[in-house]
Amino acid sequence: MNIAEMLSFEFMQNALVAGGALAFVAALLGVCLVLRRNSMIGDGLSHAGFAAFALATVFGFLPLPFALILVAVLSTVVLRLSKNKNGDAAVAVLSAASLAIGTFAISVKQGVNVDINSYLFGSVLAVSRGEAILAVVLVVLVGAVFILCYHRIFALTFDEKFARTVGVKVGLYDVIFAVICSLVIVLGMRLLGALLISALIVFPALTAMRLVGTFRSIVVTSAIISIVTFCVGLFLSYAMSAPVGSTIVIVDLVVFASACAIKKLS
Amino acid sequence: MSETLIRAKKVSVGYGDNVILRQIDFEVAEGDFVCVVGPNGAGKSTLIKTILGLIKPHSGRVELCSGLTNSELGYMPQGMQFDTDFPASVEEVVMSGSLGRMRWRPFYGQKERELMKESLRKLRISKLQKRGFAELSGGQRQKVLLARALMASRRVLFLDEPSNNLDYKSKADFYALLKRLNAEEKLTIVMITHDVDVHDLIGNKVLALRDGGVWLGETAQYLEKIHEHC
């Protein structure tokens, strides 16, 4: 495999930049979601993103802004519901309903040429230069918010009740968190698709949790793992002419399994 | 006469439409060690949460006096309601107690670091600083959570059944620690405890909740009252 040759293609450069950036923010988000026992929310919201894109196409809205707003609203609601006992049911309902509404909307509207496959499985190689830049802007934004709120996010994730008593504005941070979730997931759908984006969120965090023990080291380790596995997956898929999304997820799975084995042995 | 820190005036508390305590009055003075007792469902935790401002009272109000503010109240919630396998170091957990004093400042400074070390030193758990919270024993964890609460307040501390899940020895150890903090550091403590065991009444006062009302008095008086009923 010739890496230099691969990188000479502009679509590969775009995929690498956009994907690496999204892998990074998805990992930051993932640590919080996994630790809050909200691992399935990424999955549910990505399906909602699919429905949003489908509805936007059918009704002629601008797809990206429409999807971002709708998913941001839904993620605020679902994150709030997930604090109740029936949170997992809320996510299941959201997933199933969104997928149904999305496919229904597309098939009912005659003459609309939408590639459902690209929403479900992503199209990282079709990412444009503009989208790659958008992804980088997103990373800077989400990264900055995450770093500035880092200690509050830790306190909220570890013990929300206590955080509330020391005056952390729980409601405000919940909304910030929900908006970050929707940004990452909607843009992430473009890369891995609705079905695989949740892998980008949960695997790095779960792997890091097998390897290190403090919150800070888990955040750092999962960010590194996420970027590395994305790049390795992308290269492998190019070399093997395999689908990008599934190759990346398989690389993540292998790394996760190895981390589990290392933990067992040590 | 020590200064009053917390004053409840005709306060009714409860969840939703359900009022548990009606029109109660009581005061907590600086240096007090109050044990809150009462049967299950009497409203012990609800009362504490109302004082902390986590729940709004149905009527009446809770006043914080002598310059005490809401973000200065230290709180140690009941039991281990959060994940006990949560990956966090003792340092990270204890530092989070100082978020209240930081307002909008995003990062901890030298002052917070020193306060953290001081809290650990006071509780004699400095050697745990770099350890993982999840790998500690129940007694050690309680001390770490106490250190975190101390970061939030050097004046008043609320503890919700801190001796739950502790074996006999860790419990005795933990109580000795609380007594020392109360006596030496002049820390005011309000602690919810089971009323089944008189050995849990380690404070100078008792706030007993029963049938929607309260009784506040010296611990000795409370014990006499119980004996009369027996």
PDB file of N, CA, C and O in Angstrom, chain A residues 159-230:
ATOM      1  N   ASP A 159     -21.172  13.205  39.769  1.00  0.00           N
ATOM      2  CA  ASP A 159     -22.185  13.300  40.816  1.00  0.00           C
ATOM      3  C   ASP A 159     -23.006  14.568  40.615  1.00  0.00           C
ATOM      4  O   ASP A 159     -22.685  15.621  41.146  1.00  0.00           O
ATOM      5  N   GLU A 160     -24.079  14.431  39.841  1.00  0.00           N
ATOM      6  CA  GLU A 160     -24.850  15.609  39.469  1.00  0.00           C
ATOM      7  C   GLU A 160     -25.468  16.313  40.675  1.00  0.00           C
ATOM      8  O   GLU A 160     -25.506  17.535  40.756  1.00  0.00           O
ATOM      9  N   LYS A 161     -25.922  15.507  41.630  1.00  0.00           N
ATOM     10  CA  LYS A 161     -26.595  16.089  42.784  1.00  0.00           C
ATOM     11  C   LYS A 161     -25.649  17.002  43.568  1.00  0.00           C
ATOM     12  O   LYS A 161     -25.994  18.102  43.963  1.00  0.00           O
ATOM     13  N   PHE A 162     -24.432  16.518  43.737  1.00  0.00           N
ATOM     14  CA  PHE A 162     -23.454  17.327  44.468  1.00  0.00           C
ATOM     15  C   PHE A 162     -23.127  18.596  43.680  1.00  0.00           C
ATOM     16  O   PHE A 162     -23.047  19.685  44.241  1.00  0.00           O
ATOM     17  N   ALA A 163     -22.939  18.434  42.362  1.00  0.00           N
ATOM     18  CA  ALA A 163     -22.603  19.581  41.510  1.00  0.00           C
ATOM     19  C   ALA A 163     -23.654  20.669  41.671  1.00  0.00           C
ATOM     20  O   ALA A 163     -23.358  21.852  41.755  1.00  0.00           O
ATOM     21  N   ARG A 164     -24.912  20.234  41.755  1.00  0.00           N
ATOM     22  CA  ARG A 164     -26.009  21.182  41.921  1.00  0.00           C
ATOM     23  C   ARG A 164     -25.867  21.952  43.237  1.00  0.00           C
ATOM     24  O   ARG A 164     -26.073  23.159  43.274  1.00  0.00           O
ATOM     25  N   THR A 165     -25.483  21.249  44.299  1.00  0.00           N
ATOM     26  CA  THR A 165     -25.395  21.940  45.596  1.00  0.00           C
ATOM     27  C   THR A 165     -24.264  22.958  45.620  1.00  0.00           C
ATOM     28  O   THR A 165     -24.342  23.932  46.339  1.00  0.00           O
ATOM     29  N   VAL A 166     -23.181  22.726  44.870  1.00  0.00           N
ATOM     30  CA  VAL A 166     -22.113  23.731  44.899  1.00  0.00           C
ATOM     31  C   VAL A 166     -22.358  24.828  43.858  1.00  0.00           C
ATOM     32  O   VAL A 166     -21.499  25.655  43.611  1.00  0.00           O
ATOM     33  N   GLY A 167     -23.542  24.813  43.267  1.00  0.00           N
ATOM     34  CA  GLY A 167     -23.921  25.942  42.421  1.00  0.00           C
ATOM     35  C   GLY A 167     -23.583  25.796  40.950  1.00  0.00           C
ATOM     36  O   GLY A 167     -23.591  26.785  40.221  1.00  0.00           O
ATOM     37  N   VAL A 168     -23.249  24.586  40.488  1.00  0.00           N
ATOM     38  CA  VAL A 168     -23.027  24.397  39.051  1.00  0.00           C
ATOM     39  C   VAL A 168     -24.383  24.489  38.354  1.00  0.00           C
ATOM     40  O   VAL A 168     -25.351  23.868  38.793  1.00  0.00           O
ATOM     41  N   LYS A 169     -24.446  25.289  37.290  1.00  0.00           N
ATOM     42  CA  LYS A 169     -25.726  25.489  36.585  1.00  0.00           C
ATOM     43  C   LYS A 169     -26.012  24.246  35.734  1.00  0.00           C
ATOM     44  O   LYS A 169     -25.702  24.213  34.538  1.00  0.00           O
ATOM     45  N   VAL A 170     -26.621  23.261  36.361  1.00  0.00           N
ATOM     46  CA  VAL A 170     -26.829  21.973  35.712  1.00  0.00           C
ATOM     47  C   VAL A 170     -27.643  22.107  34.418  1.00  0.00           C
ATOM     48  O   VAL A 170     -27.271  21.547  33.386  1.00  0.00           O
ATOM     49  N   GLY A 171     -28.723  22.891  34.481  1.00  0.00           N
ATOM     50  CA  GLY A 171     -29.594  23.052  33.302  1.00  0.00           C
ATOM     51  C   GLY A 171     -28.827  23.616  32.118  1.00  0.00           C
ATOM     52  O   GLY A 171     -28.934  23.127  30.996  1.00  0.00           O
ATOM     53  N   LEU A 172     -28.011  24.638  32.390  1.00  0.00           N
ATOM     54  CA  LEU A 172     -27.242  25.283  31.322  1.00  0.00           C
ATOM     55  C   LEU A 172     -26.262  24.296  30.683  1.00  0.00           C
ATOM     56  O   LEU A 172     -26.184  24.186  29.451  1.00  0.00           O
ATOM     57  N   TYR A 173     -25.540  23.558  31.528  1.00  0.00           N
ATOM     58  CA  TYR A 173     -24.559  22.619  30.986  1.00  0.00           C
ATOM     59  C   TYR A 173     -25.224  21.466  30.244  1.00  0.00           C
ATOM     60  O   TYR A 173     -24.677  20.930  29.294  1.00  0.00           O
ATOM     61  N   ASP A 174     -26.422  21.101  30.694  1.00  0.00           N
ATOM     62  CA  ASP A 174     -27.174  20.063  29.972  1.00  0.00           C
ATOM     63  C   ASP A 174     -27.468  20.511  28.544  1.00  0.00           C
ATOM     64  O   ASP A 174     -27.350  19.732  27.605  1.00  0.00           O
ATOM     65  N   VAL A 175     -27.855  21.783  28.408  1.00  0.00           N
ATOM     66  CA  VAL A 175     -28.173  22.292  27.070  1.00  0.00           C
ATOM     67  C   VAL A 175     -26.895  22.369  26.222  1.00  0.00           C
ATOM     68  O   VAL A 175     -26.880  21.935  25.058  1.00  0.00           O
ATOM     69  N   ILE A 176     -25.819  22.897  26.806  1.00  0.00           N
ATOM     70  CA  ILE A 176     -24.545  22.967  26.071  1.00  0.00           C
ATOM     71  C   ILE A 176     -24.161  21.571  25.587  1.00  0.00           C
ATOM     72  O   ILE A 176     -23.797  21.362  24.428  1.00  0.00           O
ATOM     73  N   PHE A 177     -24.286  20.615  26.487  1.00  0.00           N
ATOM     74  CA  PHE A 177     -23.914  19.239  26.170  1.00  0.00           C
ATOM     75  C   PHE A 177     -24.786  18.681  25.041  1.00  0.00           C
ATOM     76  O   PHE A 177     -24.293  18.036  24.109  1.00  0.00           O
ATOM     77  N   ALA A 178     -26.074  18.965  25.115  1.00  0.00           N
ATOM     78  CA  ALA A 178     -27.002  18.458  24.087  1.00  0.00           C
ATOM     79  C   ALA A 178     -26.680  19.065  22.718  1.00  0.00           C
ATOM     80  O   ALA A 178     -26.736  18.374  21.697  1.00  0.00           O
ATOM     81  N   VAL A 179     -26.328  20.345  22.709  1.00  0.00           N
ATOM     82  CA  VAL A 179     -26.004  20.994  21.435  1.00  0.00           C
ATOM     83  C   VAL A 179     -24.721  20.386  20.854  1.00  0.00           C
ATOM     84  O   VAL A 179     -24.643  20.089  19.656  1.00  0.00           O
ATOM     85  N   ILE A 180     -23.723  20.169  21.720  1.00  0.00           N
ATOM     86  CA  ILE A 180     -22.484  19.535  21.258  1.00  0.00           C
ATOM     87  C   ILE A 180     -22.782  18.157  20.675  1.00  0.00           C
ATOM     88  O   ILE A 180     -22.305  17.792  19.595  1.00  0.00           O
ATOM     89  N   CYS A 181     -23.611  17.407  21.383  1.00  0.00           N
ATOM     90  CA  CYS A 181     -24.005  16.063  20.912  1.00  0.00           C
ATOM     91  C   CYS A 181     -24.569  16.139  19.507  1.00  0.00           C
ATOM     92  O   CYS A 181     -24.188  15.363  18.624  1.00  0.00           O
ATOM     93  N   SER A 182     -25.494  17.078  19.297  1.00  0.00           N
ATOM     94  CA  SER A 182     -26.162  17.118  18.004  1.00  0.00           C
ATOM     95  C   SER A 182     -25.205  17.547  16.901  1.00  0.00           C
ATOM     96  O   SER A 182     -25.249  17.016  15.797  1.00  0.00           O
ATOM     97  N   LEU A 183     -24.313  18.503  17.201  1.00  0.00           N
ATOM     98  CA  LEU A 183     -23.328  18.935  16.196  1.00  0.00           C
ATOM     99  C   LEU A 183     -22.469  17.756  15.748  1.00  0.00           C
ATOM    100  O   LEU A 183     -22.293  17.493  14.556  1.00  0.00           O
ATOM    101  N   VAL A 184     -21.950  17.040  16.736  1.00  0.00           N
ATOM    102  CA  VAL A 184     -21.038  15.938  16.443  1.00  0.00           C
ATOM    103  C   VAL A 184     -21.771  14.832  15.677  1.00  0.00           C
ATOM    104  O   VAL A 184     -21.262  14.293  14.691  1.00  0.00           O
ATOM    105  N   ILE A 185     -22.971  14.530  16.126  1.00  0.00           N
ATOM    106  CA  ILE A 185     -23.687  13.409  15.524  1.00  0.00           C
ATOM    107  C   ILE A 185     -24.166  13.720  14.105  1.00  0.00           C
ATOM    108  O   ILE A 185     -24.005  12.903  13.193  1.00  0.00           O
ATOM    109  N   VAL A 186     -24.693  14.913  13.914  1.00  0.00           N
ATOM    110  CA  VAL A 186     -25.191  15.249  12.573  1.00  0.00           C
ATOM    111  C   VAL A 186     -24.043  15.273  11.562  1.00  0.00           C
ATOM    112  O   VAL A 186     -24.143  14.714  10.466  1.00  0.00           O
ATOM    113  N   LEU A 187     -22.923  15.893  11.941  1.00  0.00           N
ATOM    114  CA  LEU A 187     -21.797  15.906  11.006  1.00  0.00           C
ATOM    115  C   LEU A 187     -21.160  14.518  10.886  1.00  0.00           C
ATOM    116  O   LEU A 187     -20.689  14.123   9.827  1.00  0.00           O
ATOM    117  N   GLY A 188     -21.184  13.788  12.005  1.00  0.00           N
ATOM    118  CA  GLY A 188     -20.610  12.444  12.000  1.00  0.00           C
ATOM    119  C   GLY A 188     -21.374  11.485  11.096  1.00  0.00           C
ATOM    120  O   GLY A 188     -20.801  10.563  10.518  1.00  0.00           O
ATOM    121  N   MET A 189     -22.670  11.740  10.945  1.00  0.00           N
ATOM    122  CA  MET A 189     -23.487  10.889  10.066  1.00  0.00           C
ATOM    123  C   MET A 189     -22.966  10.886   8.647  1.00  0.00           C
ATOM    124  O   MET A 189     -23.064   9.916   7.926  1.00  0.00           O
ATOM    125  N   ARG A 190     -22.454  12.038   8.238  1.00  0.00           N
ATOM    126  CA  ARG A 190     -21.935  12.193   6.881  1.00  0.00           C
ATOM    127  C   ARG A 190     -20.772  11.223   6.659  1.00  0.00           C
ATOM    128  O   ARG A 190     -20.591  10.705   5.562  1.00  0.00           O
ATOM    129  N   LEU A 191     -19.988  11.011   7.697  1.00  0.00           N
ATOM    130  CA  LEU A 191     -18.811  10.153   7.582  1.00  0.00           C
ATOM    131  C   LEU A 191     -19.136   8.673   7.689  1.00  0.00           C
ATOM    132  O   LEU A 191     -18.862   7.892   6.797  1.00  0.00           O
ATOM    133  N   LEU A 192     -19.654   8.325   8.854  1.00  0.00           N
ATOM    134  CA  LEU A 192     -19.865   6.904   9.124  1.00  0.00           C
ATOM    135  C   LEU A 192     -21.302   6.484   8.868  1.00  0.00           C
ATOM    136  O   LEU A 192     -21.610   5.316   8.823  1.00  0.00           O
ATOM    137  N   GLY A 193     -22.177   7.463   8.766  1.00  0.00           N
ATOM    138  CA  GLY A 193     -23.582   7.129   8.578  1.00  0.00           C
ATOM    139  C   GLY A 193     -24.284   6.903   9.900  1.00  0.00           C
ATOM    140  O   GLY A 193     -23.661   6.730  10.943  1.00  0.00           O
ATOM    141  N   ALA A 194     -25.618   6.914   9.817  1.00  0.00           N
ATOM    142  CA  ALA A 194     -26.435   6.818  11.023  1.00  0.00           C
ATOM    143  C   ALA A 194     -26.187   5.527  11.801  1.00  0.00           C
ATOM    144  O   ALA A 194     -26.253   5.493  13.018  1.00  0.00           O
ATOM    145  N   LEU A 195     -25.886   4.465  11.073  1.00  0.00           N
ATOM    146  CA  LEU A 195     -25.780   3.176  11.764  1.00  0.00           C
ATOM    147  C   LEU A 195     -24.454   2.987  12.480  1.00  0.00           C
ATOM    148  O   LEU A 195     -24.355   2.212  13.413  1.00  0.00           O
ATOM    149  N   LEU A 196     -23.416   3.711  12.034  1.00  0.00           N
ATOM    150  CA  LEU A 196     -22.106   3.434  12.610  1.00  0.00           C
ATOM    151  C   LEU A 196     -21.525   4.576  13.456  1.00  0.00           C
ATOM    152  O   LEU A 196     -20.535   4.394  14.130  1.00  0.00           O
ATOM    153  N   ILE A 197     -22.161   5.743  13.450  1.00  0.00           N
ATOM    154  CA  ILE A 197     -21.610   6.882  14.199  1.00  0.00           C
ATOM    155  C   ILE A 197     -21.488   6.582  15.694  1.00  0.00           C
ATOM    156  O   ILE A 197     -20.553   7.023  16.355  1.00  0.00           O
ATOM    157  N   SER A 198     -22.433   5.784  16.211  1.00  0.00           N
ATOM    158  CA  SER A 198     -22.373   5.517  17.653  1.00  0.00           C
ATOM    159  C   SER A 198     -21.095   4.764  18.015  1.00  0.00           C
ATOM    160  O   SER A 198     -20.603   4.872  19.131  1.00  0.00           O
ATOM    161  N   ALA A 199     -20.518   4.028  17.031  1.00  0.00           N
ATOM    162  CA  ALA A 199     -19.255   3.331  17.296  1.00  0.00           C
ATOM    163  C   ALA A 199     -18.142   4.328  17.573  1.00  0.00           C
ATOM    164  O   ALA A 199     -17.324   4.135  18.467  1.00  0.00           O
ATOM    165  N   LEU A 200     -18.145   5.421  16.821  1.00  0.00           N
ATOM    166  CA  LEU A 200     -17.119   6.449  16.984  1.00  0.00           C
ATOM    167  C   LEU A 200     -17.217   7.087  18.371  1.00  0.00           C
ATOM    168  O   LEU A 200     -16.242   7.585  18.917  1.00  0.00           O
ATOM    169  N   ILE A 201     -18.425   7.074  18.919  1.00  0.00           N
ATOM    170  CA  ILE A 201     -18.643   7.684  20.232  1.00  0.00           C
ATOM    171  C   ILE A 201     -18.280   6.726  21.371  1.00  0.00           C
ATOM    172  O   ILE A 201     -17.607   7.108  22.315  1.00  0.00           O
ATOM    173  N   VAL A 202     -18.720   5.469  21.280  1.00  0.00           N
ATOM    174  CA  VAL A 202     -18.540   4.595  22.449  1.00  0.00           C
ATOM    175  C   VAL A 202     -17.213   3.831  22.490  1.00  0.00           C
ATOM    176  O   VAL A 202     -16.642   3.660  23.571  1.00  0.00           O
ATOM    177  N   PHE A 203     -16.715   3.382  21.336  1.00  0.00           N
ATOM    178  CA  PHE A 203     -15.529   2.513  21.382  1.00  0.00           C
ATOM    179  C   PHE A 203     -14.290   3.151  22.030  1.00  0.00           C
ATOM    180  O   PHE A 203     -13.697   2.541  22.920  1.00  0.00           O
ATOM    181  N   PRO A 204     -13.886   4.356  21.591  1.00  0.00           N
ATOM    182  CA  PRO A 204     -12.665   4.914  22.183  1.00  0.00           C
ATOM    183  C   PRO A 204     -12.771   5.066  23.708  1.00  0.00           C
ATOM    184  O   PRO A 204     -11.825   4.746  24.435  1.00  0.00           O
ATOM    185  N   ALA A 205     -13.947   5.525  24.184  1.00  0.00           N
ATOM    186  CA  ALA A 205     -14.119   5.714  25.626  1.00  0.00           C
ATOM    187  C   ALA A 205     -14.020   4.371  26.348  1.00  0.00           C
ATOM    188  O   ALA A 205     -13.321   4.242  27.359  1.00  0.00           O
ATOM    189  N   LEU A 206     -14.701   3.359  25.804  1.00  0.00           N
ATOM    190  CA  LEU A 206     -14.691   2.044  26.450  1.00  0.00           C
ATOM    191  C   LEU A 206     -13.276   1.458  26.458  1.00  0.00           C
ATOM    192  O   LEU A 206     -12.847   0.865  27.447  1.00  0.00           O
ATOM    193  N   THR A 207     -12.547   1.643  25.350  1.00  0.00           N
ATOM    194  CA  THR A 207     -11.187   1.133  25.278  1.00  0.00           C
ATOM    195  C   THR A 207     -10.310   1.843  26.313  1.00  0.00           C
ATOM    196  O   THR A 207      -9.578   1.199  27.070  1.00  0.00           O
ATOM    197  N   ALA A 208     -10.411   3.171  26.353  1.00  0.00           N
ATOM    198  CA  ALA A 208      -9.589   3.946  27.295  1.00  0.00           C
ATOM    199  C   ALA A 208      -9.876   3.545  28.736  1.00  0.00           C
ATOM    200  O   ALA A 208      -8.961   3.451  29.557  1.00  0.00           O
ATOM    201  N   MET A 209     -11.163   3.252  29.032  1.00  0.00           N
ATOM    202  CA  MET A 209     -11.520   2.877  30.402  1.00  0.00           C
ATOM    203  C   MET A 209     -10.894   1.555  30.822  1.00  0.00           C
ATOM    204  O   MET A 209     -10.762   1.277  32.012  1.00  0.00           O
ATOM    205  N   ARG A 210     -10.541   0.714  29.815  1.00  0.00           N
ATOM    206  CA  ARG A 210      -9.871  -0.550  30.135  1.00  0.00           C
ATOM    207  C   ARG A 210      -8.396  -0.326  30.423  1.00  0.00           C
ATOM    208  O   ARG A 210      -7.738  -1.151  31.014  1.00  0.00           O
ATOM    209  N   LEU A 211      -7.851   0.787  29.932  1.00  0.00           N
ATOM    210  CA  LEU A 211      -6.406   0.975  29.994  1.00  0.00           C
ATOM    211  C   LEU A 211      -5.947   1.911  31.110  1.00  0.00           C
ATOM    212  O   LEU A 211      -4.883   1.712  31.696  1.00  0.00           O
ATOM    213  N   VAL A 212      -6.716   2.958  31.386  1.00  0.00           N
ATOM    214  CA  VAL A 212      -6.279   3.929  32.400  1.00  0.00           C
ATOM    215  C   VAL A 212      -7.403   4.190  33.403  1.00  0.00           C
ATOM    216  O   VAL A 212      -8.541   3.777  33.167  1.00  0.00           O
ATOM    217  N   GLY A 213      -7.059   4.903  34.501  1.00  0.00           N
ATOM    218  CA  GLY A 213      -8.021   4.958  35.606  1.00  0.00           C
ATOM    219  C   GLY A 213      -8.545   6.311  36.053  1.00  0.00           C
ATOM    220  O   GLY A 213      -9.480   6.364  36.831  1.00  0.00           O
ATOM    221  N   THR A 214      -7.972   7.425  35.594  1.00  0.00           N
ATOM    222  CA  THR A 214      -8.521   8.700  36.059  1.00  0.00           C
ATOM    223  C   THR A 214      -9.294   9.364  34.924  1.00  0.00           C
ATOM    224  O   THR A 214      -9.087   9.053  33.764  1.00  0.00           O
ATOM    225  N   PHE A 215     -10.174  10.268  35.276  1.00  0.00           N
ATOM    226  CA  PHE A 215     -11.040  10.907  34.290  1.00  0.00           C
ATOM    227  C   PHE A 215     -10.212  11.611  33.217  1.00  0.00           C
ATOM    228  O   PHE A 215     -10.418  11.430  32.024  1.00  0.00           O
ATOM    229  N   ARG A 216      -9.214  12.385  33.674  1.00  0.00           N
ATOM    230  CA  ARG A 216      -8.405  13.132  32.722  1.00  0.00           C
ATOM    231  C   ARG A 216      -7.678  12.203  31.755  1.00  0.00           C
ATOM    232  O   ARG A 216      -7.671  12.417  30.550  1.00  0.00           O
ATOM    233  N   SER A 217      -7.070  11.136  32.299  1.00  0.00           N
ATOM    234  CA  SER A 217      -6.310  10.249  31.419  1.00  0.00           C
ATOM    235  C   SER A 217      -7.242   9.516  30.454  1.00  0.00           C
ATOM    236  O   SER A 217      -6.864   9.216  29.326  1.00  0.00           O
ATOM    237  N   ILE A 218      -8.482   9.260  30.874  1.00  0.00           N
ATOM    238  CA  ILE A 218      -9.430   8.607  29.973  1.00  0.00           C
ATOM    239  C   ILE A 218      -9.813   9.539  28.822  1.00  0.00           C
ATOM    240  O   ILE A 218      -9.868   9.127  27.663  1.00  0.00           O
ATOM    241  N   VAL A 219     -10.021  10.807  29.133  1.00  0.00           N
ATOM    242  CA  VAL A 219     -10.367  11.771  28.082  1.00  0.00           C
ATOM    243  C   VAL A 219      -9.230  11.842  27.054  1.00  0.00           C
ATOM    244  O   VAL A 219      -9.453  11.721  25.847  1.00  0.00           O
ATOM    245  N   VAL A 220      -7.991  11.988  27.553  1.00  0.00           N
ATOM    246  CA  VAL A 220      -6.839  12.122  26.649  1.00  0.00           C
ATOM    247  C   VAL A 220      -6.634  10.832  25.842  1.00  0.00           C
ATOM    248  O   VAL A 220      -6.501  10.857  24.614  1.00  0.00           O
ATOM    249  N   THR A 221      -6.637   9.691  26.544  1.00  0.00           N
ATOM    250  CA  THR A 221      -6.390   8.415  25.867  1.00  0.00           C
ATOM    251  C   THR A 221      -7.461   8.137  24.812  1.00  0.00           C
ATOM    252  O   THR A 221      -7.150   7.685  23.708  1.00  0.00           O
ATOM    253  N   SER A 222      -8.713   8.381  25.131  1.00  0.00           N
ATOM    254  CA  SER A 222      -9.756   8.041  24.163  1.00  0.00           C
ATOM    255  C   SER A 222      -9.661   8.948  22.937  1.00  0.00           C
ATOM    256  O   SER A 222      -9.922   8.508  21.817  1.00  0.00           O
ATOM    257  N   ALA A 223      -9.255  10.209  23.128  1.00  0.00           N
ATOM    258  CA  ALA A 223      -9.089  11.100  21.976  1.00  0.00           C
ATOM    259  C   ALA A 223      -7.994  10.555  21.056  1.00  0.00           C
ATOM    260  O   ALA A 223      -8.163  10.501  19.829  1.00  0.00           O
ATOM    261  N   ILE A 224      -6.880  10.122  21.662  1.00  0.00           N
ATOM    262  CA  ILE A 224      -5.776   9.590  20.849  1.00  0.00           C
ATOM    263  C   ILE A 224      -6.210   8.307  20.139  1.00  0.00           C
ATOM    264  O   ILE A 224      -6.027   8.156  18.927  1.00  0.00           O
ATOM    265  N   ILE A 225      -6.818   7.389  20.882  1.00  0.00           N
ATOM    266  CA  ILE A 225      -7.268   6.120  20.292  1.00  0.00           C
ATOM    267  C   ILE A 225      -8.215   6.384  19.133  1.00  0.00           C
ATOM    268  O   ILE A 225      -8.127   5.773  18.070  1.00  0.00           O
ATOM    269  N   SER A 226      -9.126   7.338  19.332  1.00  0.00           N
ATOM    270  CA  SER A 226     -10.143   7.612  18.331  1.00  0.00           C
ATOM    271  C   SER A 226      -9.512   8.085  17.015  1.00  0.00           C
ATOM    272  O   SER A 226      -9.871   7.609  15.934  1.00  0.00           O
ATOM    273  N   ILE A 227      -8.562   9.025  17.119  1.00  0.00           N
ATOM    274  CA  ILE A 227      -7.929   9.553  15.909  1.00  0.00           C
ATOM    275  C   ILE A 227      -7.098   8.464  15.218  1.00  0.00           C
ATOM    276  O   ILE A 227      -7.177   8.269  14.002  1.00  0.00           O
ATOM    277  N   VAL A 228      -6.337   7.717  16.023  1.00  0.00           N
ATOM    278  CA  VAL A 228      -5.467   6.677  15.446  1.00  0.00           C
ATOM    279  C   VAL A 228      -6.305   5.594  14.758  1.00  0.00           C
ATOM    280  O   VAL A 228      -6.030   5.215  13.613  1.00  0.00           O
ATOM    281  N   THR A 229      -7.364   5.123  15.425  1.00  0.00           N
ATOM    282  CA  THR A 229      -8.165   4.054  14.815  1.00  0.00           C
ATOM    283  C   THR A 229      -8.870   4.554  13.548  1.00  0.00           C
ATOM    284  O   THR A 229      -9.022   3.806  12.586  1.00  0.00           O
ATOM    285  N   PHE A 230      -9.256   5.832  13.558  1.00  0.00           N
ATOM    286  CA  PHE A 230      -9.891   6.367  12.353  1.00  0.00           C
ATOM    287  C   PHE A 230      -8.911   6.328  11.180  1.00  0.00           C
ATOM    288  O   PHE A 230      -9.244   5.855  10.085  1.00  0.00           O
TER     289      PHE A 230
END
